[in-house]
PDB file of C-alpha atoms and ligand atoms in Angstrom:
ATOM      1  CA  MET A  10     -12.431 -52.283 -72.659  1.00 98.00           C
ATOM      2  CA  GLU A  11     -10.582 -50.401 -74.790  1.00 98.00           C
ATOM      3  CA  LEU A  12      -7.106 -50.252 -75.796  1.00 98.00           C
ATOM      4  CA  LEU A  13      -4.974 -47.362 -76.264  1.00 98.00           C
ATOM      5  CA  VAL A  14      -1.746 -47.312 -78.218  1.00 98.00           C
ATOM      6  CA  VAL A  15       0.583 -45.483 -77.238  1.00 98.00           C
ATOM      7  CA  GLY A  16       4.014 -46.751 -78.741  1.00 98.00           C
ATOM      8  CA  SER A  17       3.992 -48.615 -82.037  1.00 98.00           C
ATOM      9  CA  GLY A  18       6.998 -48.400 -82.310  1.00 98.00           C
ATOM     10  CA  ALA A  19      10.132 -51.154 -81.861  1.00 97.00           C
ATOM     11  CA  ALA A  20      13.644 -50.599 -80.797  1.00 96.00           C
ATOM     12  CA  TYR A  21      14.607 -47.788 -83.312  1.00 95.00           C
ATOM     13  CA  PRO A  22      11.361 -46.790 -85.288  1.00 91.00           C
ATOM     14  CA  ASP A  23      12.215 -44.373 -88.006  1.00 89.00           C
ATOM     15  CA  ARG A  24       8.860 -42.762 -88.104  1.00 89.00           C
ATOM     16  CA  PRO A  25       8.912 -39.050 -86.960  1.00 91.00           C
ATOM     17  CA  GLY A  26       6.507 -39.114 -83.668  1.00 91.00           C
ATOM     18  CA  THR A  27       6.290 -43.016 -82.983  1.00 95.00           C
ATOM     19  CA  ALA A  28       8.038 -44.012 -79.711  1.00 98.00           C
ATOM     20  CA  SER A  29       8.387 -47.353 -78.900  1.00 98.00           C
ATOM     21  CA  SER A  30       6.280 -49.575 -77.009  1.00 98.00           C
ATOM     22  CA  CYS A  31       3.218 -49.158 -74.950  1.00 99.00           C
ATOM     23  CA  TYR A  32      -0.549 -49.615 -74.751  1.00 99.00           C
ATOM     24  CA  VAL A  33      -3.579 -49.103 -72.126  1.00 99.00           C
ATOM     25  CA  VAL A  34      -6.047 -51.026 -71.331  1.00 98.00           C
ATOM     26  CA  LEU A  35      -8.843 -48.462 -70.041  1.00 98.00           C
ATOM     27  CA  HIS A  36     -12.229 -50.179 -68.518  1.00 98.00           C
ATOM     28  CA  ASP A  37     -14.468 -47.466 -66.755  1.00 97.00           C
ATOM     29  CA  GLY A  38     -12.143 -44.849 -65.981  1.00 97.00           C
ATOM     30  CA  ALA A  39      -9.384 -46.697 -64.750  1.00 98.00           C
ATOM     31  CA  ALA A  40      -6.262 -47.311 -66.946  1.00 98.00           C
ATOM     32  CA  ILE A  41      -2.778 -50.331 -66.176  1.00 98.00           C
ATOM     33  CA  CYS A  42       0.152 -49.013 -68.729  1.00 98.00           C
ATOM     34  CA  LEU A  43       1.545 -52.247 -70.523  1.00 99.00           C
ATOM     35  CA  ASP A  44       5.872 -51.085 -71.482  1.00 99.00           C
ATOM     36  CA  LEU A  45       7.078 -48.238 -71.235  1.00 98.00           C
ATOM     37  CA  GLY A  46       8.720 -47.735 -73.760  1.00 98.00           C
ATOM     38  CA  GLN A  47      11.552 -44.867 -75.137  1.00 98.00           C
ATOM     39  CA  GLY A  48       9.572 -41.659 -76.218  1.00 97.00           C
ATOM     40  CA  ALA A  49       6.360 -43.350 -75.120  1.00 98.00           C
ATOM     41  CA  PHE A  50       5.081 -41.077 -71.944  1.00 98.00           C
ATOM     42  CA  ALA A  51       4.713 -37.872 -73.737  1.00 98.00           C
ATOM     43  CA  GLY A  52       1.990 -39.630 -75.598  1.00 97.00           C
ATOM     44  CA  LEU A  53       0.740 -41.372 -72.556  1.00 98.00           C
ATOM     45  CA  ALA A  54       0.774 -37.782 -70.393  1.00 98.00           C
ATOM     46  CA  GLY A  55      -0.332 -36.365 -73.572  1.00 98.00           C
ATOM     47  CA  ARG A  56      -3.487 -38.864 -73.789  1.00 98.00           C
ATOM     48  CA  LEU A  57      -4.225 -39.265 -69.825  1.00 98.00           C
ATOM     49  CA  GLU A  58      -3.482 -38.699 -66.535  1.00 98.00           C
ATOM     50  CA  PRO A  59       0.058 -40.576 -65.635  1.00 98.00           C
ATOM     51  CA  ALA A  60      -0.420 -40.801 -62.310  1.00 98.00           C
ATOM     52  CA  ASP A  61      -4.031 -41.739 -61.792  1.00 98.00           C
ATOM     53  CA  LEU A  62      -2.602 -45.415 -64.066  1.00 98.00           C
ATOM     54  CA  ALA A  63      -3.707 -48.419 -61.468  1.00 98.00           C
ATOM     55  CA  GLY A  64      -0.556 -49.585 -62.483  1.00 98.00           C
ATOM     56  CA  VAL A  65       2.331 -50.040 -65.570  1.00 99.00           C
ATOM     57  CA  VAL A  66       3.207 -53.900 -66.477  1.00 98.00           C
ATOM     58  CA  ILE A  67       7.031 -54.528 -67.500  1.00 99.00           C
ATOM     59  CA  SER A  68       7.096 -57.242 -70.710  1.00 99.00           C
ATOM     60  CA  HIS A  69      10.916 -57.250 -70.088  1.00 98.00           C
ATOM     61  CA  LEU A  70      13.633 -55.503 -69.685  1.00 98.00           C
ATOM     62  CA  HIS A  71      15.158 -54.080 -73.483  1.00 98.00           C
ATOM     63  CA  PRO A  72      14.722 -50.039 -73.274  1.00 98.00           C
ATOM     64  CA  ASP A  73      12.023 -49.949 -75.647  1.00 98.00           C
ATOM     65  CA  HIS A  74       9.808 -51.669 -73.405  1.00 98.00           C
ATOM     66  CA  PHE A  75      10.765 -49.544 -69.825  1.00 98.00           C
ATOM     67  CA  VAL A  76      13.576 -46.870 -69.949  1.00 98.00           C
ATOM     68  CA  ASP A  77      10.668 -44.294 -69.886  1.00 98.00           C
ATOM     69  CA  LEU A  78       9.806 -44.787 -66.708  1.00 98.00           C
ATOM     70  CA  VAL A  79      13.030 -42.594 -65.425  1.00 98.00           C
ATOM     71  CA  ALA A  80      10.275 -39.742 -67.041  1.00 98.00           C
ATOM     72  CA  LEU A  81       6.961 -41.525 -65.351  1.00 98.00           C
ATOM     73  CA  ARG A  82       9.585 -40.868 -62.145  1.00 98.00           C
ATOM     74  CA  HIS A  83      10.484 -37.639 -62.693  1.00 98.00           C
ATOM     75  CA  TYR A  84       6.612 -36.486 -63.122  1.00 98.00           C
ATOM     76  CA  LEU A  85       5.248 -38.867 -60.000  1.00 98.00           C
ATOM     77  CA  ARG A  86       8.443 -37.405 -57.856  1.00 98.00           C
ATOM     78  CA  TYR A  87       8.501 -33.178 -59.101  1.00 98.00           C
ATOM     79  CA  GLU A  88       4.802 -32.836 -60.570  1.00 98.00           C
ATOM     80  CA  PHE A  89       3.550 -33.380 -56.884  1.00 98.00           C
ATOM     81  CA  GLU A  90       4.068 -32.843 -53.316  1.00 98.00           C
ATOM     82  CA  PRO A  91       4.386 -35.040 -51.352  1.00 97.00           C
ATOM     83  CA  PRO A  92       4.832 -37.476 -54.921  1.00 98.00           C
ATOM     84  CA  ARG A  93       3.424 -40.041 -55.366  1.00 98.00           C
ATOM     85  CA  ARG A  94       3.517 -43.349 -55.523  1.00 98.00           C
ATOM     86  CA  MET A  95       2.873 -46.167 -58.660  1.00 98.00           C
ATOM     87  CA  ARG A  96       2.682 -49.454 -58.762  1.00 98.00           C
ATOM     88  CA  VAL A  97       5.397 -51.232 -61.417  1.00 99.00           C
ATOM     89  CA  ILE A  98       5.222 -54.857 -61.682  1.00 98.00           C
ATOM     90  CA  ALA A  99       8.237 -56.054 -64.170  1.00 98.00           C
ATOM     91  CA  PRO A 100      10.874 -58.842 -64.312  1.00 98.00           C
ATOM     92  CA  ALA A 101      13.606 -58.971 -61.891  1.00 98.00           C
ATOM     93  CA  GLY A 102      16.098 -56.894 -62.026  1.00 98.00           C
ATOM     94  CA  LEU A 103      14.493 -53.306 -62.972  1.00 98.00           C
ATOM     95  CA  ARG A 104      15.655 -50.640 -60.172  1.00 98.00           C
ATOM     96  CA  GLY A 105      19.642 -52.234 -60.858  1.00 98.00           C
ATOM     97  CA  ARG A 106      18.496 -51.412 -64.721  1.00 98.00           C
ATOM     98  CA  LEU A 107      17.427 -47.923 -63.407  1.00 98.00           C
ATOM     99  CA  ASP A 108      19.489 -46.994 -61.016  1.00 98.00           C
ATOM    100  CA  GLY A 109      22.291 -47.931 -63.767  1.00 98.00           C
ATOM    101  CA  VAL A 110      21.037 -45.600 -66.524  1.00 97.00           C
ATOM    102  CA  THR A 111      20.379 -42.859 -64.396  1.00 98.00           C
ATOM    103  CA  GLY A 112      23.588 -43.055 -61.888  1.00 98.00           C
ATOM    104  CA  GLU A 113      21.660 -43.111 -58.957  1.00 98.00           C
ATOM    105  CA  PRO A 114      21.076 -45.205 -56.269  1.00 98.00           C
ATOM    106  CA  ASP A 115      17.538 -46.721 -54.792  1.00 98.00           C
ATOM    107  CA  PHE A 116      16.539 -44.198 -58.373  1.00 98.00           C
ATOM    108  CA  ALA A 117      12.949 -45.619 -57.538  1.00 98.00           C
ATOM    109  CA  ALA A 118      12.382 -45.069 -54.134  1.00 97.00           C
ATOM    110  CA  GLY A 119       9.500 -43.216 -52.946  1.00 97.00           C
ATOM    111  CA  THR A 120       8.094 -43.147 -56.291  1.00 98.00           C
ATOM    112  CA  LEU A 121       7.657 -46.537 -58.025  1.00 98.00           C
ATOM    113  CA  GLU A 122       6.845 -49.724 -56.139  1.00 98.00           C
ATOM    114  CA  ILE A 123       7.776 -52.604 -58.110  1.00 98.00           C
ATOM    115  CA  GLU A 124       7.334 -56.213 -57.467  1.00 98.00           C
ATOM    116  CA  ASP A 125       8.900 -58.910 -59.965  1.00 98.00           C
ATOM    117  CA  ARG A 126       7.017 -60.536 -62.139  1.00 98.00           C
ATOM    118  CA  GLY A 127       5.938 -64.100 -62.025  1.00 97.00           C
ATOM    119  CA  ALA A 128       4.213 -66.284 -63.870  1.00 98.00           C
ATOM    120  CA  GLY A 129       0.608 -67.127 -62.963  1.00 98.00           C
ATOM    121  CA  HIS A 130      -1.956 -63.848 -62.621  1.00 98.00           C
ATOM    122  CA  VAL A 131      -2.146 -60.157 -60.651  1.00 98.00           C
ATOM    123  CA  GLN A 132      -4.455 -58.118 -59.778  1.00 98.00           C
ATOM    124  CA  VAL A 133      -4.273 -54.476 -61.089  1.00 98.00           C
ATOM    125  CA  GLY A 134      -7.168 -52.196 -60.022  1.00 98.00           C
ATOM    126  CA  PRO A 135     -10.583 -53.804 -62.315  1.00 98.00           C
ATOM    127  CA  PHE A 136      -7.865 -55.540 -64.080  1.00 98.00           C
ATOM    128  CA  ASP A 137      -7.055 -59.497 -63.771  1.00 98.00           C
ATOM    129  CA  LEU A 138      -3.496 -60.336 -65.605  1.00 98.00           C
ATOM    130  CA  GLU A 139      -1.900 -63.583 -66.418  1.00 98.00           C
ATOM    131  CA  SER A 140       1.498 -64.021 -67.649  1.00 98.00           C
ATOM    132  CA  ARG A 141       3.572 -66.669 -69.230  1.00 98.00           C
ATOM    133  CA  ARG A 142       7.495 -66.521 -70.443  1.00 98.00           C
ATOM    134  CA  VAL A 143       8.255 -66.549 -73.339  1.00 98.00           C
ATOM    135  CA  THR A 144      11.108 -67.206 -75.442  1.00 98.00           C
ATOM    136  CA  HIS A 145      12.793 -63.458 -75.306  1.00 98.00           C
ATOM    137  CA  THR A 146      15.496 -62.679 -73.544  1.00 98.00           C
ATOM    138  CA  ALA A 147      15.555 -65.449 -70.291  1.00 96.00           C
ATOM    139  CA  ASP A 148      13.033 -62.998 -68.829  1.00 98.00           C
ATOM    140  CA  SER A 149      10.531 -62.323 -70.980  1.00 98.00           C
ATOM    141  CA  PHE A 150       7.132 -62.470 -70.645  1.00 99.00           C
ATOM    142  CA  ALA A 151       3.667 -61.828 -72.426  1.00 99.00           C
ATOM    143  CA  THR A 152       0.042 -60.878 -70.767  1.00 98.00           C
ATOM    144  CA  ARG A 153      -3.605 -61.344 -70.912  1.00 98.00           C
ATOM    145  CA  VAL A 154      -5.584 -58.938 -69.153  1.00 98.00           C
ATOM    146  CA  THR A 155      -9.528 -59.502 -68.347  1.00 98.00           C
ATOM    147  CA  LEU A 156     -11.782 -58.054 -65.961  1.00 98.00           C
ATOM    148  CA  ALA A 157     -11.045 -59.509 -62.883  1.00 97.00           C
ATOM    149  CA  ALA A 158     -15.030 -59.244 -62.365  1.00 96.00           C
ATOM    150  CA  ALA A 159     -15.971 -61.053 -65.517  1.00 94.00           C
ATOM    151  CA  ALA A 160     -12.256 -64.166 -66.723  1.00 87.00           C
ATOM    152  CA  ASP A 161     -14.869 -65.220 -69.035  1.00 92.00           C
ATOM    153  CA  GLY A 162     -15.767 -61.578 -71.002  1.00 94.00           C
ATOM    154  CA  PRO A 163     -13.192 -60.125 -73.260  1.00 97.00           C
ATOM    155  CA  ALA A 164      -9.484 -60.820 -73.143  1.00 98.00           C
ATOM    156  CA  ILE A 165      -6.603 -58.928 -74.722  1.00 98.00           C
ATOM    157  CA  VAL A 166      -3.536 -60.593 -75.103  1.00 98.00           C
ATOM    158  CA  TYR A 167       0.149 -58.174 -76.034  1.00 99.00           C
ATOM    159  CA  SER A 168       2.718 -60.703 -76.259  1.00 98.00           C
ATOM    160  CA  GLY A 169       5.053 -58.347 -75.676  1.00 98.00           C
ATOM    161  CA  ASP A 170       8.424 -59.679 -77.513  1.00 98.00           C
ATOM    162  CA  CYS A 171       8.932 -63.490 -78.417  1.00 98.00           C
ATOM    163  CA  GLY A 172      11.002 -65.718 -79.967  1.00 98.00           C
ATOM    164  CA  ARG A 173       8.062 -68.372 -81.003  1.00 98.00           C
ATOM    165  CA  ALA A 174       4.973 -68.126 -81.414  1.00 98.00           C
ATOM    166  CA  ALA A 175       4.199 -71.359 -79.715  1.00 98.00           C
ATOM    167  CA  ASP A 176       4.973 -69.815 -76.165  1.00 98.00           C
ATOM    168  CA  LEU A 177       1.686 -67.795 -76.900  1.00 98.00           C
ATOM    169  CA  ALA A 178      -0.690 -70.706 -77.588  1.00 98.00           C
ATOM    170  CA  PRO A 179      -1.513 -71.243 -74.350  1.00 98.00           C
ATOM    171  CA  LEU A 180      -2.298 -67.984 -73.148  1.00 98.00           C
ATOM    172  CA  ILE A 181      -4.708 -67.278 -75.227  1.00 98.00           C
ATOM    173  CA  GLY A 182      -8.290 -68.942 -76.061  1.00 97.00           C
ATOM    174  CA  PRO A 183     -10.809 -68.266 -78.808  1.00 97.00           C
ATOM    175  CA  GLY A 184     -12.444 -64.906 -79.578  1.00 97.00           C
ATOM    176  CA  ASP A 185      -9.436 -63.068 -77.607  1.00 98.00           C
ATOM    177  CA  MET A 186      -7.708 -60.361 -78.837  1.00 98.00           C
ATOM    178  CA  LEU A 187      -4.569 -60.553 -80.490  1.00 98.00           C
ATOM    179  CA  LEU A 188      -1.936 -57.831 -79.992  1.00 98.00           C
ATOM    180  CA  CYS A 189       0.993 -58.906 -81.411  1.00 99.00           C
ATOM    181  CA  GLU A 190       4.541 -58.156 -82.034  1.00 98.00           C
ATOM    182  CA  VAL A 191       6.093 -58.710 -85.227  1.00 98.00           C
ATOM    183  CA  ALA A 192       8.935 -57.554 -85.579  1.00 98.00           C
ATOM    184  CA  PHE A 193      10.686 -59.737 -88.817  1.00 98.00           C
ATOM    185  CA  GLY A 194       7.615 -58.027 -91.087  1.00 98.00           C
ATOM    186  CA  PRO A 195       7.666 -60.236 -94.311  1.00 98.00           C
ATOM    187  CA  GLY A 196       9.690 -62.541 -93.156  1.00 97.00           C
ATOM    188  CA  PRO A 197      12.109 -64.544 -93.381  1.00 94.00           C
ATOM    189  CA  ILE A 198      13.133 -64.321 -89.700  1.00 96.00           C
ATOM    190  CA  PRO A 199      16.834 -64.348 -89.838  1.00 96.00           C
ATOM    191  CA  VAL A 200      17.881 -64.425 -86.086  1.00 95.00           C
ATOM    192  CA  PRO A 201      15.490 -67.575 -84.470  1.00 96.00           C
ATOM    193  CA  ASP A 202      14.284 -67.209 -81.061  1.00 98.00           C
ATOM    194  CA  LEU A 203      14.592 -63.244 -80.911  1.00 98.00           C
ATOM    195  CA  HIS A 204      11.264 -62.143 -82.743  1.00 98.00           C
ATOM    196  CA  LEU A 205       8.058 -63.314 -85.469  1.00 98.00           C
ATOM    197  CA  ASP A 206       7.226 -62.693 -88.897  1.00 98.00           C
ATOM    198  CA  GLY A 207       3.768 -62.456 -89.795  1.00 98.00           C
ATOM    199  CA  ALA A 208       3.064 -65.654 -90.574  1.00 98.00           C
ATOM    200  CA  ALA A 209       3.717 -66.990 -87.423  1.00 98.00           C
ATOM    201  CA  VAL A 210       1.087 -64.356 -86.537  1.00 98.00           C
ATOM    202  CA  GLY A 211      -0.721 -65.393 -88.689  1.00 98.00           C
ATOM    203  CA  ARG A 212      -0.451 -69.158 -88.381  1.00 98.00           C
ATOM    204  CA  LEU A 213      -0.610 -68.570 -84.488  1.00 98.00           C
ATOM    205  CA  ALA A 214      -3.677 -66.567 -84.689  1.00 98.00           C
ATOM    206  CA  ALA A 215      -6.141 -69.735 -87.332  1.00 98.00           C
ATOM    207  CA  GLU A 216      -4.778 -72.362 -84.673  1.00 98.00           C
ATOM    208  CA  THR A 217      -5.918 -70.467 -81.730  1.00 98.00           C
ATOM    209  CA  ARG A 218      -8.834 -68.782 -83.261  1.00 98.00           C
ATOM    210  CA  VAL A 219      -8.725 -65.846 -81.878  1.00 98.00           C
ATOM    211  CA  SER A 220     -11.216 -62.573 -82.798  1.00 98.00           C
ATOM    212  CA  GLN A 221      -8.826 -60.347 -84.131  1.00 98.00           C
ATOM    213  CA  VAL A 222      -5.042 -59.815 -84.874  1.00 98.00           C
ATOM    214  CA  LEU A 223      -3.186 -56.545 -84.192  1.00 98.00           C
ATOM    215  CA  LEU A 224      -0.193 -56.300 -85.185  1.00 98.00           C
ATOM    216  CA  THR A 225       3.014 -54.367 -83.604  1.00 98.00           C
ATOM    217  CA  HIS A 226       6.739 -53.634 -82.912  1.00 98.00           C
ATOM    218  CA  LEU A 227       7.801 -53.590 -86.596  1.00 98.00           C
ATOM    219  CA  GLN A 228      11.204 -52.619 -87.156  1.00 97.00           C
ATOM    220  CA  MET A 229      11.947 -50.280 -89.828  1.00 96.00           C
ATOM    221  CA  LYS A 230      12.451 -51.161 -93.099  1.00 96.00           C
ATOM    222  CA  ARG A 231      10.036 -53.615 -93.007  1.00 97.00           C
ATOM    223  CA  ASP A 232       7.559 -53.326 -95.892  1.00 97.00           C
ATOM    224  CA  PRO A 233       4.248 -52.544 -93.943  1.00 98.00           C
ATOM    225  CA  ALA A 234       1.735 -54.276 -97.121  1.00 98.00           C
ATOM    226  CA  ALA A 235       4.055 -57.157 -97.539  1.00 98.00           C
ATOM    227  CA  THR A 236       3.136 -58.171 -92.978  1.00 98.00           C
ATOM    228  CA  LEU A 237      -0.223 -57.472 -93.334  1.00 98.00           C
ATOM    229  CA  ALA A 238      -1.091 -60.074 -96.425  1.00 98.00           C
ATOM    230  CA  ALA A 239       1.791 -62.607 -94.767  1.00 98.00           C
ATOM    231  CA  ALA A 240      -0.455 -62.734 -91.923  1.00 98.00           C
ATOM    232  CA  ARG A 241      -3.527 -62.967 -93.737  1.00 98.00           C
ATOM    233  CA  ALA A 242      -1.689 -66.049 -95.954  1.00 98.00           C
ATOM    234  CA  GLY A 243      -2.549 -67.937 -92.900  1.00 97.00           C
ATOM    235  CA  TYR A 244      -5.175 -66.448 -90.879  1.00 98.00           C
ATOM    236  CA  GLY A 245      -8.947 -65.567 -92.943  1.00 98.00           C
ATOM    237  CA  GLY A 246      -9.962 -62.936 -89.357  1.00 98.00           C
ATOM    238  CA  GLN A 247      -9.366 -59.263 -89.222  1.00 98.00           C
ATOM    239  CA  VAL A 248      -6.289 -58.100 -89.595  1.00 98.00           C
ATOM    240  CA  SER A 249      -4.484 -54.640 -88.950  1.00 98.00           C
ATOM    241  CA  LEU A 250      -0.831 -53.450 -87.998  1.00 98.00           C
ATOM    242  CA  VAL A 251      -1.927 -50.564 -85.235  1.00 98.00           C
ATOM    243  CA  SER A 252      -0.905 -46.875 -85.272  1.00 98.00           C
ATOM    244  CA  ASP A 253       0.469 -44.603 -82.145  1.00 98.00           C
ATOM    245  CA  GLY A 254      -2.158 -43.277 -80.937  1.00 98.00           C
ATOM    246  CA  ASP A 255      -5.157 -46.239 -81.783  1.00 98.00           C
ATOM    247  CA  ARG A 256      -8.350 -46.975 -80.023  1.00 98.00           C
ATOM    248  CA  ILE A 257      -9.950 -50.031 -79.930  1.00 98.00           C
ATOM    249  CA  PRO A 258     -12.143 -51.443 -78.012  1.00 98.00           C
ATOM    250  CA  ILE A 259     -11.975 -55.345 -76.679  1.00 98.00           C
ATOM    251  CA  THR A 260     -14.929 -57.050 -77.311  1.00 90.00           C
ATOM    252  CA  GLY A 261     -15.351 -61.310 -77.146  1.00 75.00           C
TER     253      GLY A 261
HETATM  254 ZN1   ZN B   8      10.912 -54.611 -78.154  1.00 67.39          ZN
HETATM  255 ZN1   ZN B   9      13.042 -57.393 -76.623  1.00 67.39          ZN
END
């Protein structure tokens, strides 16, 4: 498997060209999309055929994680005859959010086939996705992705937005790759139970013995170098801060 970072930005990025949350996991011509935040559709469509995704999986219903589903729906509806359909797995309430943003009742009908997300396993294309609730909104999920045909093989865990590192630990196996939000950068944490900082991610990585840490979702005005240093203080393995367009092999 390979990770393609389409959008590494937080809720309001200040680096020109940076999209909000969107990560694609690829394997042998198949792909799934984890989150589709503002500005991410262009980065997605510029790098692969969005209509060919096996599915889109949304971590939680903050706009920086789902709002470019509006662009995806327009694309599937207006660029194909008949419109293409896309499986979308998301916390309950997505239909109403999309209707509210667009002012169109039943906006997703005929294109986005929305399934409510819960804890546990679901298969999307060749991928097995395990979901676990995390502290953030009332209905937020982290995701562990493996190949369904190789459940003991390489895995990547994506935190989504997460306010308590301990929520992620049960989802992580030794040797997994950890793609983790670090919105509060070098810390300190200004608001409890909302986002993580580098020190919390570093401690989690050491406790769970991950193979490497990919930091993302850094809020503007937080220093990248100090964030990396804070994570490295607790974890001796490889730690990096991802950028849009990065392609990273997912190894065991
Ligand atoms: Zn976010
Ligand atoms: Zn959020």
